[in-house]
Amino acid sequence: RVRTQRSRLGLTIFVIVLLDLALEVVVFLGLPLPFPTLGQIIARGLGGGGGAVLEGIAFEPLPYVSYGLTPDYERQRPRKDMPLKTSNSHGFRGPEIPLAKPAGAFRIVCLGGSTTYSDAVGDDETYPVHLEAILREKRPDQRIDVINAGVPSYTSAESLANLAFRCLEFEPDMIVVYHAANDVRPRRYADFEPSYFHYRKVWDGSDRLRQTGAGDMAGGMNQYIQWLPPEDNGDPLANLDRNGSGAFRRNLVSIVGLARAHGIEPVLTTFAAKGPDPATDPGLIQGIDEHNAAIRSVAAEHGVTLVDVNG
């Protein structure tokens, strides 16, 4: 009887090891799994994160906001004629800024994704830089500083946390919120959650959560910070309609409420987007239009200044 029990135990262990070897092959091929393999668990125990730490990149993992810009960083430029993109010691784009607001200064923080970060242009051409120049010209007797707190691929969820845990420390008098497009993408998932937990990964700075086929947006970072849609995702446009703009609207209301609780004047802007949906981004324009409607509605209901650039 004892020999029979040992044989069954040995067979069970053999089957488990065989199954894990098969899963290791799946991981080696770059396919995501909803759980770690035994090899990954052992690797994490021996080496920490279980994957190579990514060094010399423009982004770093951060609590609460998921990720942000690497402080004191200059993004690589294969050619010198490419735009200069740097971040200061606080992990915001642009020149160094003191944490304490200078006496008499009026500070504006711009929240958003790549369009606020202004990914296509150099440091001196971002929209927050132009906004600061225009306001200083209009009010030469007033020191006005505009802080670019935009990060590529941020949704309104990250900007809500960004305001709460990072931007308030700079004592802004006003915030400008420019969001819509990035919040469309979570809505196209069949397993949609209003928290966007189905969309964002918890990234530890390593390459262990890398997925194939995630595209090259945000300097290639989406493969580390963003889950791919599930295999049974169905029709993205049907998912977009079913999931609606409620989560986006909720985040806007929360940003407005948080700002006002700290004596900050919020400004909402609609999102400028025209033309047909790109083939690789189905429903993007439809979703942006729906989010612009939500922005106008929140501004009207809560008495928030609205800059309608998509009117």
Short mmCIF file of C-alpha atoms in Angstrom, two decimals, residues 45-268:
data_model
loop_
_atom_site.label_atom_id
_atom_site.label_comp_id
_atom_site.label_asym_id
_atom_site.label_seq_id
_atom_site.Cartn_x
_atom_site.Cartn_y
_atom_site.Cartn_z
CA GLY A 45 12.45 34.50 -5.44
CA LEU A 46 16.07 34.34 -6.57
CA GLY A 47 16.29 37.54 -8.55
CA GLY A 48 13.54 39.83 -7.32
CA GLY A 49 11.32 40.89 -10.22
CA GLY A 50 11.78 37.78 -12.32
CA GLY A 51 12.84 39.82 -15.35
CA ALA A 52 15.64 42.08 -16.49
CA VAL A 53 15.35 45.61 -15.11
CA LEU A 54 14.85 48.04 -17.96
CA GLU A 55 17.52 50.74 -17.80
CA GLY A 56 18.08 53.94 -19.72
CA ILE A 57 14.42 54.35 -20.66
CA ALA A 58 12.15 57.40 -20.51
CA PHE A 59 9.65 55.90 -18.04
CA GLU A 60 9.76 54.49 -14.53
CA PRO A 61 7.22 52.63 -12.37
CA LEU A 62 5.52 54.78 -9.72
CA PRO A 63 2.99 54.03 -6.97
CA TYR A 64 -0.63 55.14 -7.53
CA VAL A 65 -0.07 56.53 -11.04
CA SER A 66 1.34 53.25 -12.42
CA TYR A 67 4.27 54.91 -14.20
CA GLY A 68 5.72 58.30 -15.03
CA LEU A 69 8.63 60.06 -16.71
CA THR A 70 12.14 59.22 -15.58
CA PRO A 71 13.54 62.28 -13.72
CA ASP A 72 16.49 64.16 -15.21
CA TYR A 73 16.24 62.29 -18.48
CA GLU A 74 16.84 63.16 -22.11
CA ARG A 75 15.12 60.87 -24.60
CA GLN A 76 17.32 59.29 -27.22
CA ARG A 77 17.59 61.00 -30.59
CA PRO A 78 18.99 58.82 -33.40
CA ARG A 79 19.35 62.04 -35.41
CA LYS A 80 20.22 65.50 -34.10
CA ASP A 81 17.38 67.06 -36.06
CA MET A 82 14.82 65.10 -34.04
CA PRO A 83 12.86 66.91 -31.27
CA LEU A 84 14.55 67.32 -27.89
CA LYS A 85 12.47 65.67 -25.14
CA THR A 86 13.64 66.00 -21.55
CA SER A 87 12.22 65.69 -18.06
CA ASN A 88 13.24 67.63 -14.96
CA SER A 89 14.12 66.34 -11.49
CA HIS A 90 10.41 66.03 -10.58
CA GLY A 91 9.65 63.79 -13.56
CA PHE A 92 7.74 66.44 -15.52
CA ARG A 93 8.54 67.52 -19.04
CA GLY A 94 10.47 70.71 -19.51
CA PRO A 95 12.81 72.92 -17.49
CA GLU A 96 13.47 72.65 -13.77
CA ILE A 97 10.81 74.16 -11.50
CA PRO A 98 10.97 74.80 -7.75
CA LEU A 99 8.60 72.76 -5.62
CA ALA A 100 7.64 75.79 -3.54
CA LYS A 101 5.66 78.36 -5.50
CA PRO A 102 7.45 81.74 -5.69
CA ALA A 103 5.68 84.61 -3.98
CA GLY A 104 3.16 86.28 -6.27
CA ALA A 105 3.36 83.59 -8.94
CA PHE A 106 0.27 82.09 -10.60
CA ARG A 107 0.74 78.41 -11.37
CA ILE A 108 -1.11 76.31 -13.93
CA VAL A 109 -0.74 72.54 -14.19
CA CYS A 110 -1.68 70.83 -17.47
CA LEU A 111 -2.97 67.28 -17.08
CA GLY A 112 -3.23 64.80 -19.95
CA GLY A 113 -1.58 62.14 -22.08
CA SER A 114 0.76 62.38 -25.06
CA THR A 115 -1.09 65.36 -26.53
CA THR A 116 -0.36 67.34 -23.36
CA TYR A 117 3.15 65.97 -23.13
CA SER A 118 3.23 66.95 -26.83
CA ASP A 119 5.12 63.89 -28.00
CA ALA A 120 5.60 65.00 -31.60
CA VAL A 121 7.51 68.21 -30.83
CA GLY A 122 10.51 69.44 -28.86
CA ASP A 123 10.59 70.88 -25.36
CA ASP A 124 10.17 74.46 -26.59
CA GLU A 125 7.12 73.69 -28.73
CA THR A 126 4.75 71.90 -26.35
CA TYR A 127 1.28 73.34 -25.84
CA PRO A 128 1.96 74.19 -22.14
CA VAL A 129 5.02 76.19 -23.27
CA HIS A 130 2.93 78.11 -25.81
CA LEU A 131 0.19 78.65 -23.21
CA GLU A 132 2.71 80.11 -20.78
CA ALA A 133 4.15 82.45 -23.42
CA ILE A 134 0.69 83.73 -24.44
CA LEU A 135 -0.43 84.33 -20.87
CA ARG A 136 2.80 86.11 -19.94
CA GLU A 137 2.40 88.36 -22.95
CA LYS A 138 -1.19 89.16 -21.95
CA ARG A 139 -0.28 89.69 -18.29
CA PRO A 140 3.24 91.18 -18.25
CA ASP A 141 2.79 92.36 -14.65
CA GLN A 142 2.05 88.82 -13.39
CA ARG A 143 4.46 85.88 -13.10
CA ILE A 144 2.70 82.92 -14.71
CA ASP A 145 4.24 79.44 -14.71
CA VAL A 146 2.71 76.54 -16.63
CA ILE A 147 3.77 73.01 -15.63
CA ASN A 148 3.50 70.20 -18.16
CA ALA A 149 2.28 67.17 -16.15
CA GLY A 150 1.25 65.18 -19.23
CA VAL A 151 2.58 61.64 -19.69
CA PRO A 152 2.18 59.55 -22.86
CA SER A 153 -0.65 56.99 -22.62
CA TYR A 154 -2.10 58.46 -19.41
CA THR A 155 -5.87 58.16 -19.14
CA SER A 156 -8.09 60.31 -16.92
CA ALA A 157 -7.55 57.67 -14.21
CA GLU A 158 -3.79 58.28 -14.07
CA SER A 159 -4.31 62.05 -14.25
CA LEU A 160 -6.66 61.88 -11.26
CA ALA A 161 -3.95 60.15 -9.22
CA ASN A 162 -1.29 62.40 -10.74
CA LEU A 163 -3.13 65.47 -9.48
CA ALA A 164 -3.76 63.96 -6.04
CA PHE A 165 -0.29 62.63 -5.28
CA ARG A 166 2.13 64.68 -7.38
CA CYS A 167 0.74 67.95 -8.71
CA LEU A 168 -0.86 69.32 -5.53
CA GLU A 169 2.62 69.64 -4.03
CA PHE A 170 3.35 72.42 -6.54
CA GLU A 171 0.46 74.54 -5.20
CA PRO A 172 -1.25 75.18 -8.54
CA ASP A 173 -3.84 77.93 -8.82
CA MET A 174 -5.41 76.35 -11.91
CA ILE A 175 -5.42 73.02 -13.75
CA VAL A 176 -6.16 72.42 -17.42
CA VAL A 177 -7.52 68.94 -18.23
CA TYR A 178 -7.07 67.65 -21.78
CA HIS A 179 -8.30 64.06 -22.12
CA ALA A 180 -10.54 61.91 -24.33
CA ALA A 181 -8.62 59.65 -26.75
CA ASN A 182 -6.75 57.43 -24.29
CA ASP A 183 -9.97 56.70 -22.38
CA VAL A 184 -11.52 55.29 -25.55
CA ARG A 185 -9.13 52.35 -25.67
CA PRO A 186 -10.14 50.69 -22.36
CA ARG A 187 -13.77 50.79 -23.51
CA ARG A 188 -13.05 48.44 -26.44
CA TYR A 189 -12.30 45.52 -24.11
CA ALA A 190 -14.93 42.82 -23.51
CA ASP A 191 -13.80 42.50 -19.87
CA PHE A 192 -14.17 46.24 -19.23
CA GLU A 193 -14.00 47.49 -15.64
CA PRO A 194 -14.73 51.16 -14.75
CA SER A 195 -11.52 51.13 -12.70
CA TYR A 196 -9.53 50.33 -15.89
CA PHE A 197 -7.90 47.46 -13.97
CA HIS A 198 -8.57 45.26 -17.02
CA TYR A 199 -6.40 47.65 -19.05
CA ARG A 200 -3.43 48.56 -16.86
CA LYS A 201 -0.74 46.24 -15.54
CA VAL A 202 1.19 46.67 -12.34
CA TRP A 203 4.65 47.28 -13.76
CA ASP A 204 7.74 46.77 -11.58
CA GLY A 205 10.30 48.24 -13.96
CA SER A 206 11.33 44.87 -15.40
CA ASP A 207 10.54 43.12 -18.67
CA ARG A 208 8.74 40.15 -17.05
CA LEU A 209 5.28 41.33 -18.13
CA ARG A 210 6.24 41.98 -21.73
CA GLN A 211 3.60 41.07 -24.31
CA THR A 212 3.97 40.72 -28.05
CA GLY A 213 1.89 42.66 -30.53
CA ALA A 214 1.25 45.64 -28.26
CA GLY A 215 2.49 48.25 -30.73
CA ASP A 216 5.04 50.99 -30.27
CA MET A 217 2.98 53.72 -28.60
CA ALA A 218 4.61 55.59 -25.70
CA GLY A 219 8.09 54.61 -26.81
CA GLY A 220 7.19 50.93 -26.70
CA MET A 221 6.07 51.03 -23.06
CA ASN A 222 2.52 49.80 -23.58
CA GLN A 223 3.69 46.20 -23.73
CA TYR A 224 4.76 46.57 -20.07
CA ILE A 225 1.94 48.73 -18.67
CA GLN A 226 -1.10 47.65 -20.67
CA TRP A 227 -2.90 44.32 -21.03
CA LEU A 228 -3.81 43.17 -24.51
CA PRO A 229 -7.52 42.58 -25.17
CA PRO A 230 -8.67 39.06 -24.24
CA GLU A 231 -8.75 36.42 -26.97
CA ASP A 232 -12.57 36.38 -26.90
CA ASN A 233 -12.77 40.16 -27.12
CA GLY A 234 -15.53 40.13 -29.71
CA ASP A 235 -16.38 43.29 -31.64
CA PRO A 236 -14.43 46.31 -30.27
CA LEU A 237 -17.12 48.70 -31.56
CA ALA A 238 -19.85 46.74 -29.78
CA ASN A 239 -17.74 46.82 -26.61
CA LEU A 240 -17.28 50.56 -27.02
CA ASP A 241 -21.03 51.12 -27.19
CA ARG A 242 -21.81 48.77 -24.33
CA ASN A 243 -19.21 50.15 -21.92
CA GLY A 244 -20.10 53.81 -22.49
CA SER A 245 -18.44 56.99 -21.22
CA GLY A 246 -19.55 56.74 -17.59
CA ALA A 247 -16.11 55.93 -16.16
CA PHE A 248 -14.52 58.82 -18.05
CA ARG A 249 -17.23 61.20 -16.82
CA ARG A 250 -16.76 59.99 -13.24
CA ASN A 251 -13.01 60.64 -13.41
CA LEU A 252 -13.60 64.18 -14.71
CA VAL A 253 -16.02 64.94 -11.88
CA SER A 254 -13.47 63.58 -9.38
CA ILE A 255 -10.67 65.72 -10.84
CA VAL A 256 -12.89 68.81 -10.65
CA GLY A 257 -13.93 68.03 -7.07
CA LEU A 258 -10.37 67.35 -5.92
CA ALA A 259 -9.11 70.57 -7.48
CA ARG A 260 -11.82 72.68 -5.89
CA ALA A 261 -11.30 71.05 -2.50
CA HIS A 262 -7.76 72.45 -2.63
CA GLY A 263 -8.76 75.90 -3.86
CA ILE A 264 -7.69 75.21 -7.45
CA GLU A 265 -9.68 76.48 -10.43
CA PRO A 266 -10.33 73.67 -12.94
CA VAL A 267 -10.53 74.22 -16.68
CA LEU A 268 -11.85 71.51 -19.00
#
